């Protein structure tokens, strides 16, 4: 019992990353793929890895301006991620709408519909900036556990 | 052979991965990052506001002058503002450390103020914008430029007209 409790304290917590594309132009998604798959940046050094299911996720990265078409699907997906989760808005699209701001087809900013914790502005942000944002998100996530 | 040479290179040159965030990241000299504004050299032409495709730049009338603001959470870092600015007052630095917590979302703004001044000629209140010096021949001396800056637009026009009329 004691060992189990100590193990819980000592063990480094490694979050799963999950990516939601809410109608982005793919610029930000390419940068996210770059940070994950290219050895030059390698986000996995921070002890996190992408996963394929929202039910496994701990940190969710949202790209895109939340198109009217995908809004409900995105919100449903986000609901499926178990608490405690940390939401990161990647690119200016989810943060303010960016270049698509005030368009009839987008529902940005995303924080009108779900609580965002970290913003990573850029169009798209460079991989290092995304790594910086993920590092911030991991800090917040560890504090929330 | 190829594998061996790769192995040798890996041993001598170390990993290809950048050390960031545990060390500094290389940044290109002309990287388009955070936007800065220099009120002292701005002409107040508002071209930057007009060409900004994301509507990130706003000029607004303030009690004590003309206020400039650029919100980095809307800016798409396209470089239009810097390209079209005739004086280089708006400039994109290489700073890309813009990731922030939600609480600071609306603090990611670069402000500037072009203050009001009293015209040294007629005493009217006008903006202390930098005068537009392009196309003025012969070029103004440093003293003349200072005098011109201290005038209101009407007196500036009169000053230049008088200067042209001089033999
Ligand atoms: S922030 Fe820019 S690069 Fe990213 S999805 Fe929006 S338009 Fe595309
Ligand atoms: S910053 Fe440049 S483009 Fe913008 S108003 Fe001033 S001089 Fe004009
Ligand atoms: S870089 Fe582009 S989007 Fe950003 S303030 Fe300048 S013109 Fe606007």
Coordinates of C-alpha atoms and ligand atoms in Angstrom, one line a residue:
Chain A
X1 CA 0.0 0.0 0.0
X2 CA 2.8 2.3 1.0
X3 CA 4.8 1.3 -2.0
X4 CA 1.8 2.0 -4.2
X5 CA 1.3 5.4 -2.7
X6 CA 5.0 6.3 -3.1
X7 CA 5.1 5.0 -6.6
X8 CA 2.2 7.3 -7.5
X9 CA 4.2 10.2 -6.2
X10 CA 7.6 9.3 -7.7
X11 CA 6.3 8.2 -11.2
X12 CA 6.7 10.8 -13.9
X13 CA 3.4 11.5 -15.4
X14 CA 3.3 11.3 -19.2
X15 CA 0.4 12.9 -20.9
X16 CA -1.1 11.8 -24.2
X17 CA -1.6 14.4 -26.8
X18 CA -4.6 14.6 -29.1
X19 CA -5.2 16.8 -32.0
X20 CA -8.6 18.2 -33.2
X21 CA -8.7 19.9 -36.5
X22 CA -11.7 22.2 -36.4
X23 CA -11.5 23.3 -40.0
X24 CA -7.9 24.6 -40.2
X25 CA -6.2 25.3 -43.5
X26 CA -3.8 22.4 -42.5
X27 CA -0.9 24.8 -42.0
X28 CA -1.0 24.3 -38.2
X29 CA -1.6 20.6 -38.6
X30 CA 1.5 20.2 -40.7
X31 CA 3.4 22.0 -38.0
X32 CA 1.9 19.7 -35.4
X33 CA 2.9 16.7 -37.5
X34 CA 6.4 18.2 -37.9
X35 CA 6.8 18.6 -34.1
X36 CA 5.8 14.9 -33.6
X37 CA 7.4 13.1 -36.5
X38 CA 10.5 14.9 -37.5
X39 CA 13.6 14.1 -35.4
X40 CA 14.8 17.7 -35.6
X41 CA 12.0 18.8 -33.2
X42 CA 10.7 15.6 -31.6
X43 CA 8.0 16.6 -29.1
X44 CA 8.3 13.2 -27.5
X45 CA 11.4 14.3 -25.6
X46 CA 9.0 16.1 -23.2
X47 CA 7.5 12.7 -22.3
X48 CA 4.3 13.0 -24.3
X49 CA 3.0 11.2 -27.3
X50 CA 0.1 11.5 -29.8
X51 CA -2.7 9.1 -29.4
X52 CA -5.5 8.2 -31.8
X53 CA -8.5 8.3 -29.4
X54 CA -10.0 11.1 -27.5
X55 CA -10.7 8.8 -24.6
X56 CA -7.0 8.3 -24.0
X57 CA -6.1 12.0 -24.3
X58 CA -4.8 14.3 -21.6
X59 CA -3.8 17.4 -23.6
X60 CA -5.8 18.4 -26.6
X61 CA -4.5 20.6 -29.3
X62 CA -7.1 22.5 -31.3
X63 CA -6.3 24.0 -34.7
X64 CA -8.6 25.9 -37.0
X65 CA -11.3 28.5 -36.6
X66 CA -14.1 26.2 -35.6
X67 CA -16.1 26.0 -38.8
X68 CA -19.9 26.1 -38.4
X69 CA -20.0 22.7 -40.2
X70 CA -17.7 20.9 -37.7
X71 CA -18.6 22.8 -34.6
X72 CA -20.9 20.2 -33.1
X73 CA -18.5 17.3 -33.9
X74 CA -15.6 19.2 -32.3
X75 CA -17.5 20.0 -29.2
X76 CA -18.7 16.3 -28.9
X77 CA -15.2 15.1 -29.4
X78 CA -13.9 17.5 -26.8
X79 CA -16.5 16.3 -24.3
X80 CA -15.3 12.7 -24.8
X81 CA -11.9 13.6 -23.4
X82 CA -11.7 12.6 -19.8
X83 CA -10.9 15.2 -17.1
X84 CA -8.4 16.5 -16.1
X85 CA -7.7 17.8 -19.6
X86 CA -5.7 20.8 -20.8
X87 CA -6.8 22.5 -24.0
X88 CA -4.2 24.2 -26.2
X89 CA -5.3 26.5 -29.1
X90 CA -2.7 26.3 -31.8
X91 CA -2.5 29.1 -34.4
X92 CA -4.4 32.4 -34.4
X93 CA -7.4 30.7 -35.9
X94 CA -8.8 29.1 -32.7
X95 CA -7.6 32.0 -30.6
X96 CA -9.4 34.9 -32.4
X97 CA -10.3 33.7 -35.9
X98 CA -7.1 35.1 -37.4
X99 CA -7.4 35.6 -41.1
X100 CA -11.0 34.2 -41.0
X101 CA -12.2 36.5 -38.2
X102 CA -15.8 37.8 -38.6
X103 CA -16.6 35.3 -41.4
X104 CA -20.1 34.0 -41.4
X105 CA -18.7 30.4 -41.7
X106 CA -16.6 30.3 -38.6
X107 CA -17.5 30.3 -34.9
X108 CA -14.1 31.4 -33.6
X109 CA -12.9 32.2 -31.0
X110 CA -13.0 28.7 -29.6
X111 CA -13.0 29.9 -26.0
X112 CA -16.6 30.9 -26.4
X113 CA -17.5 27.2 -26.3
X114 CA -14.9 25.5 -24.3
X115 CA -12.3 26.6 -21.8
X116 CA -8.9 27.1 -23.4
X117 CA -5.7 27.0 -21.1
X118 CA -2.8 27.8 -23.4
X119 CA -2.7 29.8 -26.6
X120 CA 0.1 29.5 -29.2
X121 CA -0.3 32.3 -31.7
X122 CA 1.3 32.2 -35.1
X123 CA 0.0 31.4 -38.6
X124 CA 1.2 28.8 -38.3
X125 CA 3.4 28.9 -35.2
X126 CA 6.8 27.4 -35.7
X127 CA 7.5 23.9 -34.3
X128 CA 9.5 25.3 -31.4
X129 CA 6.7 27.6 -30.4
X130 CA 4.3 24.7 -30.4
X131 CA 6.8 22.8 -28.2
X132 CA 6.9 25.8 -25.9
X133 CA 3.1 25.7 -25.7
X134 CA 3.0 21.9 -25.1
X135 CA 5.6 22.4 -22.3
X136 CA 3.3 25.0 -20.7
X137 CA 0.3 22.7 -21.1
X138 CA 2.2 19.8 -19.4
X139 CA 3.0 22.0 -16.4
X140 CA -0.7 23.0 -16.1
X141 CA -1.7 19.3 -16.5
X142 CA 0.7 18.1 -13.8
X143 CA -0.7 20.8 -11.4
X144 CA -4.2 19.6 -12.1
X145 CA -3.7 15.9 -11.4
Chain B
X1 CA 29.2 1.4 -46.6
X2 CA 26.5 4.0 -46.6
X3 CA 25.2 2.7 -43.2
X4 CA 28.7 2.8 -41.8
X5 CA 29.3 6.4 -42.9
X6 CA 26.0 7.4 -41.4
X7 CA 26.9 5.7 -38.2
X8 CA 30.3 7.4 -38.2
X9 CA 28.6 10.8 -38.8
X10 CA 26.2 10.2 -36.0
X11 CA 29.0 9.4 -33.6
X12 CA 31.0 12.4 -34.5
X13 CA 28.3 15.0 -34.9
X14 CA 25.8 13.9 -32.3
X15 CA 22.0 13.9 -32.6
X16 CA 20.2 15.9 -35.3
X17 CA 17.5 17.0 -32.8
X18 CA 17.5 20.6 -31.8
X19 CA 18.1 21.1 -28.1
X20 CA 15.1 23.4 -27.7
X21 CA 13.4 23.7 -25.1
X22 CA 16.4 22.6 -23.1
X23 CA 18.7 25.0 -25.1
X24 CA 18.3 27.9 -27.5
X25 CA 16.6 27.4 -30.9
X26 CA 18.2 28.7 -34.1
X27 CA 16.1 31.5 -35.6
X28 CA 16.5 33.0 -39.1
X29 CA 17.7 36.6 -39.2
X30 CA 14.6 37.7 -41.2
X31 CA 12.1 35.6 -39.1
X32 CA 8.7 37.4 -39.0
X33 CA 7.7 37.4 -35.3
X34 CA 6.4 39.9 -32.8
X35 CA 5.5 43.3 -34.2
X36 CA 7.0 46.5 -32.8
X37 CA 6.0 50.1 -33.3
X38 CA 8.0 53.2 -33.1
X39 CA 5.8 56.2 -32.5
X40 CA 8.7 58.7 -33.0
X41 CA 9.2 58.0 -36.7
X42 CA 5.5 57.1 -37.6
X43 CA 3.9 59.5 -40.1
X44 CA 0.4 58.5 -39.1
X45 CA -0.5 57.6 -42.6
X46 CA -2.4 54.4 -41.4
X47 CA -1.3 52.4 -44.4
X48 CA -0.4 49.6 -42.1
X49 CA -3.9 49.4 -40.7
X50 CA -5.3 49.4 -44.2
X51 CA -3.1 46.6 -45.6
X52 CA -3.3 44.3 -42.5
X53 CA -5.3 41.3 -43.8
X54 CA -6.2 40.1 -40.3
X55 CA -7.4 43.4 -38.9
X56 CA -4.8 43.1 -36.2
X57 CA -3.7 46.8 -36.4
X58 CA -6.0 49.4 -35.0
X59 CA -5.5 53.2 -34.8
X60 CA -7.9 54.9 -32.4
X61 CA -8.3 58.5 -31.3
X62 CA -7.2 59.0 -27.7
X63 CA -7.5 62.0 -25.4
X64 CA -3.8 62.8 -25.8
X65 CA -3.1 61.7 -29.4
X66 CA -3.4 58.8 -31.8
X67 CA -3.1 55.4 -30.3
X68 CA -1.7 52.4 -32.2
X69 CA -2.4 48.8 -31.2
X70 CA -1.5 45.5 -32.8
X71 CA -2.9 42.3 -31.3
X72 CA -0.6 39.3 -31.7
X73 CA -3.5 36.9 -31.3
X74 CA -5.0 38.1 -34.6
X75 CA -1.8 38.9 -36.5
X76 CA -0.9 36.3 -39.1
X77 CA 2.7 37.5 -39.3
X78 CA 2.5 38.1 -43.1
X79 CA 4.8 41.1 -43.1
X80 CA 2.4 43.4 -45.1
X81 CA 2.6 46.2 -42.5
X82 CA 6.4 46.3 -42.5
X83 CA 6.6 46.0 -46.3
X84 CA 4.2 48.9 -46.9
X85 CA 5.3 51.2 -44.1
X86 CA 7.1 54.2 -45.7
X87 CA 9.2 54.9 -42.6
X88 CA 9.9 51.4 -41.2
X89 CA 8.1 52.4 -37.9
X90 CA 6.3 49.1 -37.8
X91 CA 8.8 46.3 -37.7
X92 CA 8.7 42.5 -37.2
X93 CA 11.3 41.2 -34.8
X94 CA 12.6 37.7 -34.6
X95 CA 10.9 37.1 -31.3
X96 CA 8.6 34.1 -31.6
X97 CA 8.1 33.3 -27.9
X98 CA 4.4 34.1 -28.0
X99 CA 2.9 31.0 -26.4
X100 CA 1.0 32.2 -23.3
X101 CA -1.7 31.1 -20.7
X102 CA -5.3 32.0 -21.4
X103 CA -5.2 34.7 -18.7
X104 CA -2.8 36.8 -20.9
X105 CA -4.8 36.4 -24.1
X106 CA -5.8 40.1 -24.3
X107 CA -2.4 41.3 -23.0
X108 CA -0.6 40.2 -26.2
X109 CA -0.8 43.7 -27.6
X110 CA 1.9 46.1 -28.7
X111 CA 0.7 49.7 -27.9
X112 CA 2.1 53.0 -29.2
X113 CA 0.9 56.6 -28.9
X114 CA 1.6 59.5 -31.3
X115 CA 1.1 62.4 -28.9
X116 CA -0.6 65.7 -29.5
X117 CA 1.6 68.8 -29.6
X118 CA 1.0 72.5 -29.8
X119 CA 2.1 74.0 -33.1
X120 CA 5.1 76.2 -32.6
X121 CA 3.8 78.6 -35.3
X122 CA 0.1 79.0 -34.8
X123 CA -0.5 77.3 -31.4
X124 CA -3.1 74.9 -32.7
X125 CA -3.2 71.3 -31.3
X126 CA -2.1 68.7 -33.8
X127 CA -0.5 65.3 -33.8
X128 CA 3.3 65.1 -33.4
X129 CA 3.7 62.8 -36.4
X130 CA 7.0 62.6 -38.2
X131 CA 6.8 64.7 -41.3
X132 CA 6.9 63.0 -44.6
X133 CA 10.3 63.8 -46.1
X134 CA 10.0 61.9 -49.4
X135 CA 10.2 64.0 -52.5
X136 CA 11.4 67.1 -50.7
X137 CA 14.3 68.7 -52.7
X138 CA 16.7 69.8 -51.7
X139 CA 16.6 67.4 -48.6
X140 CA 15.8 69.1 -45.3
X141 CA 18.7 69.8 -42.9
X142 CA 18.4 68.3 -39.4
X143 CA 17.3 71.7 -38.0
X144 CA 14.6 72.1 -40.6
X145 CA 13.3 68.6 -39.9
X146 CA 13.0 69.4 -36.2
X147 CA 11.2 72.7 -37.0
X148 CA 8.9 70.9 -39.5
X149 CA 8.0 68.3 -36.9
X150 CA 6.9 70.9 -34.4
X151 CA 4.3 72.4 -36.8
X152 CA 0.7 71.5 -37.4
X153 CA -0.2 70.2 -40.9
X154 CA -1.3 73.6 -42.2
X155 CA 1.9 75.3 -41.0
X156 CA 4.0 72.4 -42.4
X157 CA 2.5 73.0 -45.9
X158 CA 3.1 76.8 -45.5
X159 CA 6.7 76.1 -44.4
X160 CA 7.4 73.9 -47.4
X161 CA 5.8 76.3 -49.8
X162 CA 7.9 79.2 -48.4
X163 CA 11.0 77.0 -48.7
X164 CA 10.3 76.2 -52.3
X165 CA 9.7 79.8 -53.1
X166 CA 13.2 80.7 -51.8
X167 CA 15.7 81.3 -54.6
Ligands
LIG1 S1 -3.6 29.8 -37.9 FE1 -3.0 30.1 -40.1 S2 -1.9 28.2 -40.6 FE2 -3.1 27.8 -38.7 S3 -5.0 27.0 -39.4 FE3 -5.3 29.2 -39.2 S4 -4.9 30.0 -41.3 FE4 -4.0 28.0 -41.2
LIG2 S1 3.5 52.7 -38.8 FE1 4.2 53.2 -40.9 S2 2.4 52.6 -42.2 FE2 1.7 52.7 -40.1 S3 0.8 54.8 -39.9 FE3 3.0 54.9 -39.2 S4 4.2 55.4 -41.0 FE4 2.1 54.8 -41.7
LIG3 S1 2.2 41.1 -40.0 FE1 0.4 41.1 -41.3 S2 -1.3 40.4 -39.9 FE2 0.4 41.0 -38.6 S3 0.0 43.2 -38.1 FE3 1.4 43.2 -39.9 S4 0.0 43.3 -41.7 FE4 -1.3 42.7 -39.9

